[in-house]
Amino acid sequence: MKIHEYQAKELFRKYNVPVPEGNVAFSVNEAKEAALKLSGFPVVVKAQIHAGGRGKGGGVKLASSIEEVETIGSKILGMTLVTHQTGPKGRLVKKLLVEAGQNIKKELYLSLLVDRATASVVIMASMDGGMDIEEVAQKTPERIIKVYVDPLLGIQACHLRQVGFGLELPVAAMKPFSQLLSNLYKFFIANDCSLVEINPLILTSDDKVLALDAKVDFDSNALYRHKDLLELRDLDEEDLQEVEASEYNLNYINLDGNVGNIVNGAGLAMATMDIIKNAGATPANFMDVGGGASSEQVENAFRIILADPKVKAILINIFGGILRCDIFAKGVVDAARKTNINIPVVVRMEGTNVDEGKKILSDAGLNLISAVDLSDAARKIAEAVN
Ligand code: GDP
Ligand code: MN
């Protein structure tokens, strides 16, 4: 679960991770009030959306007077901010963070994340902060410092020194930086984070270190033990269909293509998306109804995909195991009765009770295209959309 920068910074404050003074605002008037509470100008007006790259997209601006807060605030609030992370549709900006402007001497990069390969928490840092870290990793990987922390032993002084020296910090900043990193690690562990990223972490002209940006992602599987964090969820920032699907325990991810697909099992769903691609079409979603789905869940899956206007055809690929083909077929028929299916639907079904399943589908008199195997299904779905 992602949260906004302003929320992440409020949490940072509680853990003594230094951040600039600032306040969130939901209107231009509130932005002006927030600016007046700070100690003078310039202030920074920042769009709050769950995506990075806001600076380049025009969502982060310096204001040197209250009038400028008004003009900049009214421009950013309500704008559809497009960044390399939002996709071409962009995101509507509904909140602003107004912060005290900082005198930046150096922009650094600092993040903590779970590294599955080594089963540890990895600290990543770089002197090339403020810019696209993926590009730094690709072009100059030697400029990224990686320090692995065993979660059972926790963070040690040697880790802190390794990162601090690696960043070539001035002596005066070494101790405050170590404290910041050690507190950030505490925050990461205590809240079951999967990612904490500060880009940039800045060194000010008086050698202070501050988190100028804050990106936090919590492990959703651990949220049950952090009820307080659940309040920070912002459904406005999430895909409506994905939120709905999660309410029915469906594993659904919205994608860009036009072939909707319904599959049981995540591995089969991945393979099905590959097959769709190979056949020259593109998947509109990932939808795993799960091994033990009920016909009601199948119906919900169908309805969610049919409601998506970009879907031009649907491929159903079911391997009947725990989810028997007859149960699945019943879900499809129920969904079809309640909705008006006006796009081609290709069905490939195999496994337990496949004959009963096929009979239910054919008796229902639905206009379905049946496929004998996966390659036949792929060919038929590509034909349907192209
Ligand atoms: P992002 O583009 O979404 O990652 O947003 P950031 O919070 O990282 O802000 C983008 C850039 O705005 C930073 O890299 C800084 O260069 C600049 N910026 C943000 N706050 C300040 C500030 O207080 N003073 C100055 N001079 N620049 C700032
Ligand atoms: Mn940033």
Coordinates of C-alpha atoms in Angstrom, one line a residue, residues 28-381:
V28 CA -5.7 27.2 -2.6
N29 CA -6.7 29.1 0.5
E30 CA -5.4 26.3 2.7
A31 CA -2.1 26.4 0.7
K32 CA -1.8 30.2 1.5
E33 CA -2.5 29.6 5.2
A34 CA 0.1 26.7 5.1
A35 CA 2.7 29.0 3.6
L36 CA 2.1 31.7 6.1
K37 CA 2.7 29.3 9.0
L38 CA 6.2 28.7 7.6
S39 CA 9.2 30.9 8.5
G40 CA 9.3 33.0 5.3
F41 CA 9.9 32.5 1.6
P42 CA 10.6 30.8 -0.7
V43 CA 8.2 27.9 -0.1
V44 CA 7.8 24.9 -2.3
V45 CA 4.4 23.8 -3.5
K46 CA 4.2 20.1 -4.3
A47 CA 1.4 18.1 -5.9
Q48 CA 0.5 15.1 -3.9
I49 CA -0.1 12.0 -6.0
H50 CA 1.1 8.4 -5.7
A51 CA 3.7 8.8 -8.4
G52 CA 7.1 10.2 -8.8
G53 CA 8.6 12.4 -11.5
R54 CA 6.4 15.3 -10.4
G55 CA 9.1 17.8 -10.6
K56 CA 9.7 17.3 -14.3
G57 CA 5.9 17.2 -15.0
G58 CA 5.4 20.6 -13.4
G59 CA 4.0 19.4 -10.1
V60 CA 6.8 20.9 -7.9
K61 CA 7.3 24.7 -7.9
L62 CA 9.1 27.3 -5.8
A63 CA 7.0 30.3 -4.7
S64 CA 8.7 33.4 -3.4
S65 CA 5.6 35.3 -2.2
I66 CA 2.1 34.6 -1.0
E67 CA 0.8 35.8 -4.4
E68 CA 2.9 33.2 -6.1
V69 CA 1.6 30.5 -3.7
E70 CA -1.9 31.5 -5.0
T71 CA -1.0 31.4 -8.7
I72 CA 1.1 28.3 -8.5
G73 CA -1.4 26.6 -6.1
S74 CA -4.3 27.2 -8.4
K75 CA -2.4 25.9 -11.3
I76 CA -1.3 22.7 -9.7
L77 CA -4.4 21.9 -7.7
G78 CA -6.9 20.3 -10.1
M79 CA -4.3 19.8 -12.9
T80 CA -3.9 16.4 -14.5
L81 CA -0.3 15.7 -13.8
V82 CA 1.4 13.5 -16.3
T83 CA 4.8 12.0 -15.3
H84 CA 6.7 8.9 -16.5
Q85 CA 5.2 7.0 -13.6
T86 CA 1.5 8.0 -14.1
G87 CA 1.2 6.8 -17.7
P88 CA -0.3 9.0 -20.4
K89 CA -3.6 9.4 -18.6
G90 CA -2.0 11.2 -15.7
R91 CA -3.4 11.8 -12.2
L92 CA -5.8 14.5 -11.0
V93 CA -4.1 16.6 -8.2
K94 CA -6.3 17.0 -5.2
K95 CA -3.8 17.8 -2.5
L96 CA -0.8 20.0 -2.1
L97 CA 2.2 20.0 0.3
V98 CA 3.5 23.4 1.1
E99 CA 7.0 23.3 2.5
A100 CA 9.8 25.6 3.6
G101 CA 12.2 26.0 0.8
Q102 CA 15.7 24.6 1.3
N103 CA 19.2 25.7 0.3
I104 CA 20.4 22.7 -1.5
K105 CA 24.1 22.0 -1.6
K106 CA 23.9 18.4 -2.8
E107 CA 21.1 16.0 -3.8
L108 CA 21.7 12.4 -2.8
Y109 CA 19.7 9.2 -3.1
L110 CA 18.8 6.9 -0.3
S111 CA 16.4 3.9 -0.1
L112 CA 15.7 0.8 1.8
L113 CA 14.0 -2.2 0.3
V114 CA 13.5 -5.9 0.8
D115 CA 15.9 -8.0 -1.2
R116 CA 14.4 -11.4 -1.7
A117 CA 17.6 -13.0 -3.2
T118 CA 19.6 -12.4 0.0
A119 CA 16.6 -12.3 2.4
S120 CA 17.8 -9.0 3.8
V121 CA 17.1 -5.4 3.8
V122 CA 19.2 -3.6 1.3
I123 CA 20.3 0.0 1.7
M124 CA 20.8 1.7 -1.6
A125 CA 22.5 5.1 -1.8
S126 CA 24.0 7.3 -4.4
M127 CA 25.7 10.7 -4.8
D128 CA 23.6 11.1 -8.0
G129 CA 20.4 11.9 -6.2
G130 CA 17.5 14.0 -7.5
M131 CA 17.5 12.3 -10.9
D132 CA 16.2 9.2 -12.4
I133 CA 17.8 6.5 -10.3
E134 CA 17.0 3.8 -12.8
E135 CA 19.1 5.6 -15.3
V136 CA 22.0 5.9 -12.9
A137 CA 21.7 2.2 -12.2
Q138 CA 21.8 1.4 -15.9
K139 CA 24.6 3.8 -17.1
T140 CA 26.8 4.1 -14.0
P141 CA 26.0 1.2 -11.7
E142 CA 29.3 1.8 -9.8
R143 CA 27.8 5.0 -8.5
I144 CA 25.2 3.1 -6.5
I145 CA 26.2 1.9 -3.0
K146 CA 24.5 -1.3 -1.8
V147 CA 24.7 -2.4 1.8
Y148 CA 22.9 -5.5 3.0
V149 CA 21.5 -5.7 6.5
D150 CA 20.5 -9.0 8.0
P151 CA 17.1 -8.4 9.6
L152 CA 17.9 -10.6 12.5
L153 CA 21.0 -8.7 13.4
G154 CA 19.6 -5.3 12.6
I155 CA 21.5 -2.3 11.4
Q156 CA 25.1 -1.8 12.8
A157 CA 27.5 1.0 13.0
C158 CA 29.6 -0.5 10.2
H159 CA 26.6 -0.3 7.8
L160 CA 26.0 3.3 8.7
R161 CA 29.7 4.2 8.1
Q162 CA 29.8 2.3 4.9
V163 CA 26.9 4.3 3.5
G164 CA 28.1 7.6 4.9
F165 CA 31.6 7.3 3.6
G166 CA 30.4 6.0 0.3
L167 CA 28.3 9.2 -0.1
E168 CA 31.5 11.2 0.7
L169 CA 29.6 13.3 3.2
P170 CA 31.4 16.1 4.9
V171 CA 32.6 15.3 8.5
A172 CA 29.9 17.6 10.1
A173 CA 27.1 15.7 8.4
M174 CA 28.4 12.2 9.2
K175 CA 26.7 11.8 12.6
P176 CA 23.4 13.4 11.7
F177 CA 23.3 11.2 8.6
S178 CA 24.0 8.0 10.7
Q179 CA 21.2 8.9 13.0
L180 CA 18.8 9.6 10.1
L181 CA 19.6 6.2 8.5
S182 CA 19.4 4.3 11.7
N183 CA 16.0 5.9 12.4
L184 CA 14.8 5.3 8.9
Y185 CA 15.7 1.6 9.3
K186 CA 13.7 1.5 12.6
F187 CA 10.8 3.0 10.7
F188 CA 11.1 0.5 7.9
I189 CA 11.1 -2.6 10.2
A190 CA 8.5 -1.3 12.7
N191 CA 6.0 -0.7 9.9
D192 CA 6.7 -3.7 7.6
C193 CA 7.7 -1.5 4.7
S194 CA 8.6 -3.0 1.4
L195 CA 10.2 0.2 0.2
V196 CA 11.3 3.6 1.6
E197 CA 12.8 5.9 -0.9
I198 CA 14.2 9.4 -0.4
N199 CA 15.1 11.1 -3.6
P200 CA 16.6 13.5 -3.0
L201 CA 18.0 13.4 0.4
I202 CA 19.7 16.7 0.6
L203 CA 22.8 18.2 2.2
T204 CA 21.9 21.9 2.9
S205 CA 24.4 24.7 2.6
D206 CA 24.9 24.5 6.4
D207 CA 25.6 20.7 6.1
K208 CA 22.3 19.5 7.5
V209 CA 20.7 16.3 6.0
L210 CA 17.0 16.3 5.2
A211 CA 14.6 14.1 3.4
L212 CA 13.3 16.4 0.7
D213 CA 11.1 13.7 -0.9
A214 CA 9.5 10.6 0.7
K215 CA 8.1 7.6 -0.9
V216 CA 6.8 4.7 1.2
D217 CA 5.3 1.4 0.3
F218 CA 3.9 -1.0 3.0
D219 CA 3.7 -4.7 2.6
S220 CA 0.0 -5.2 2.2
N221 CA 0.2 -8.7 3.6
A222 CA 1.4 -7.2 6.9
L223 CA -1.2 -4.4 7.2
Y224 CA -3.4 -6.5 9.5
R225 CA -1.0 -5.7 12.3
H226 CA -0.9 -2.0 11.5
K227 CA -4.5 -0.9 11.7
D228 CA -3.4 2.8 12.2
L229 CA -1.7 2.7 8.8
L230 CA -4.8 1.6 7.0
E231 CA -6.3 5.0 7.7
L232 CA -3.6 6.4 5.4
R233 CA -4.9 4.6 2.3
D234 CA -6.2 6.9 -0.4
L235 CA -8.6 5.1 -2.7
D236 CA -8.6 8.1 -5.0
E237 CA -5.1 7.1 -6.1
E238 CA -6.1 3.5 -6.8
D239 CA -7.6 1.9 -9.9
L240 CA -11.4 1.7 -9.2
Q241 CA -11.7 -1.7 -10.9
E242 CA -8.7 -3.0 -8.9
V243 CA -10.3 -1.9 -5.6
E244 CA -13.5 -3.6 -6.6
A245 CA -11.7 -6.8 -7.5
S246 CA -9.8 -6.9 -4.3
E247 CA -13.2 -6.7 -2.4
Y248 CA -14.1 -10.1 -4.0
N249 CA -10.6 -11.5 -3.4
L250 CA -9.8 -11.5 -7.1
N251 CA -6.2 -10.9 -8.2
Y252 CA -6.7 -8.3 -10.8
I253 CA -4.4 -5.8 -12.4
N254 CA -5.5 -3.4 -15.0
L255 CA -3.3 -3.2 -18.1
D256 CA -3.2 -1.3 -21.4
G257 CA -4.3 -3.8 -24.1
N258 CA -7.8 -4.8 -25.4
V259 CA -8.0 -8.6 -24.7
G260 CA -9.7 -9.2 -21.3
N261 CA -8.8 -12.5 -19.8
I262 CA -10.1 -14.7 -17.0
V263 CA -7.8 -17.4 -15.8
N264 CA -7.6 -19.6 -12.7
G265 CA -4.1 -19.6 -11.1
A266 CA -1.5 -16.9 -11.3
G267 CA 1.0 -19.0 -13.3
L268 CA -1.5 -19.9 -15.9
A269 CA -2.6 -16.2 -16.1
M270 CA 1.0 -15.2 -16.8
A271 CA 1.3 -17.9 -19.4
T272 CA -2.0 -16.8 -21.0
M273 CA -0.9 -13.2 -21.2
D274 CA 2.3 -14.4 -23.0
I275 CA 0.2 -16.4 -25.4
I276 CA -2.0 -13.5 -26.2
K277 CA 1.1 -11.4 -26.9
N278 CA 2.6 -14.1 -29.1
A279 CA -0.6 -14.2 -31.1
G280 CA -0.2 -10.5 -31.9
A281 CA -2.7 -9.1 -29.4
T282 CA -2.3 -7.4 -26.0
P283 CA -3.9 -8.2 -22.7
A284 CA -6.2 -5.7 -21.0
N285 CA -5.7 -7.2 -17.6
F286 CA -4.4 -9.9 -15.4
M287 CA -7.2 -11.7 -13.7
D288 CA -6.7 -14.7 -11.6
V289 CA -9.9 -15.9 -10.1
G290 CA -8.0 -18.3 -7.9
G291 CA -7.9 -22.1 -7.6
G292 CA -11.0 -22.4 -5.4
A293 CA -13.2 -19.7 -6.9
S294 CA -17.0 -19.9 -6.5
S295 CA -19.3 -19.3 -9.4
E296 CA -20.2 -16.0 -7.7
Q297 CA -16.5 -14.9 -7.9
V298 CA -16.4 -15.9 -11.6
E299 CA -19.5 -13.8 -12.2
N300 CA -17.8 -10.8 -10.5
A301 CA -14.7 -11.3 -12.5
F302 CA -16.7 -11.3 -15.7
R303 CA -18.7 -8.2 -14.7
I304 CA -15.5 -6.2 -13.8
I305 CA -13.9 -7.0 -17.2
L306 CA -17.0 -6.3 -19.2
A307 CA -17.3 -2.9 -17.6
D308 CA -13.9 -2.0 -18.9
P309 CA -14.5 0.0 -22.2
K310 CA -11.1 -0.8 -23.7
V311 CA -11.8 -4.6 -23.7
K312 CA -12.8 -5.7 -27.2
A313 CA -12.8 -9.5 -26.6
I314 CA -12.4 -11.8 -23.7
L315 CA -10.3 -15.0 -23.4
I316 CA -11.4 -17.5 -20.8
N317 CA -8.7 -20.0 -20.0
I318 CA -9.6 -22.4 -17.3
F319 CA -7.9 -25.5 -16.1
G320 CA -10.4 -27.3 -13.9
G321 CA -8.8 -28.6 -10.8
I322 CA -10.0 -27.3 -7.5
L323 CA -12.3 -25.0 -9.4
R324 CA -14.3 -27.5 -11.4
C325 CA -15.3 -26.6 -15.0
D326 CA -19.0 -27.0 -14.2
I327 CA -18.8 -24.5 -11.3
F328 CA -16.9 -22.1 -13.6
A329 CA -19.4 -22.5 -16.4
K330 CA -22.3 -21.7 -14.1
G331 CA -20.5 -18.5 -13.1
V332 CA -20.1 -17.5 -16.7
V333 CA -23.8 -18.2 -17.5
D334 CA -25.0 -16.2 -14.4
A335 CA -22.8 -13.3 -15.4
A336 CA -24.0 -13.5 -19.0
R337 CA -27.7 -13.4 -17.9
K338 CA -27.1 -10.3 -15.9
T339 CA -25.0 -8.4 -18.4
N340 CA -25.2 -7.9 -22.0
I341 CA -22.2 -9.5 -23.6
N342 CA -21.7 -7.7 -26.9
I343 CA -18.1 -8.7 -27.5
P344 CA -16.6 -12.0 -28.6
V345 CA -15.7 -14.4 -25.8
V346 CA -13.3 -17.3 -26.6
V347 CA -13.4 -20.2 -24.1
R348 CA -10.7 -22.8 -23.6
M349 CA -11.6 -25.2 -20.8
E350 CA -9.9 -28.4 -19.7
G351 CA -9.8 -30.6 -16.6
T352 CA -12.3 -31.8 -14.0
N353 CA -15.9 -32.0 -15.2
V354 CA -15.0 -30.4 -18.5
D355 CA -17.9 -32.2 -20.3
E356 CA -20.5 -30.9 -17.8
G357 CA -19.0 -27.5 -18.0
K358 CA -19.2 -27.4 -21.8
K359 CA -22.8 -28.7 -21.7
I360 CA -23.8 -25.9 -19.3
L361 CA -22.3 -23.3 -21.6
S362 CA -23.8 -24.8 -24.8
D363 CA -27.3 -25.3 -23.1
A364 CA -27.3 -21.6 -22.1
G365 CA -27.3 -20.7 -25.8
L366 CA -24.6 -18.1 -25.2
N367 CA -22.7 -16.8 -28.2
L368 CA -19.3 -18.2 -27.1
I369 CA -16.4 -19.2 -29.4
S370 CA -14.9 -22.5 -28.1
A371 CA -11.3 -23.4 -28.6
V372 CA -9.9 -26.9 -28.6
D373 CA -6.5 -25.9 -27.0
L374 CA -4.4 -22.9 -26.1
S375 CA -2.9 -22.2 -29.5
D376 CA -6.4 -22.4 -31.0
A377 CA -7.6 -20.0 -28.3
A378 CA -4.8 -17.6 -29.0
R379 CA -5.5 -17.6 -32.7
K380 CA -9.2 -17.1 -32.3
I381 CA -8.7 -14.2 -29.8

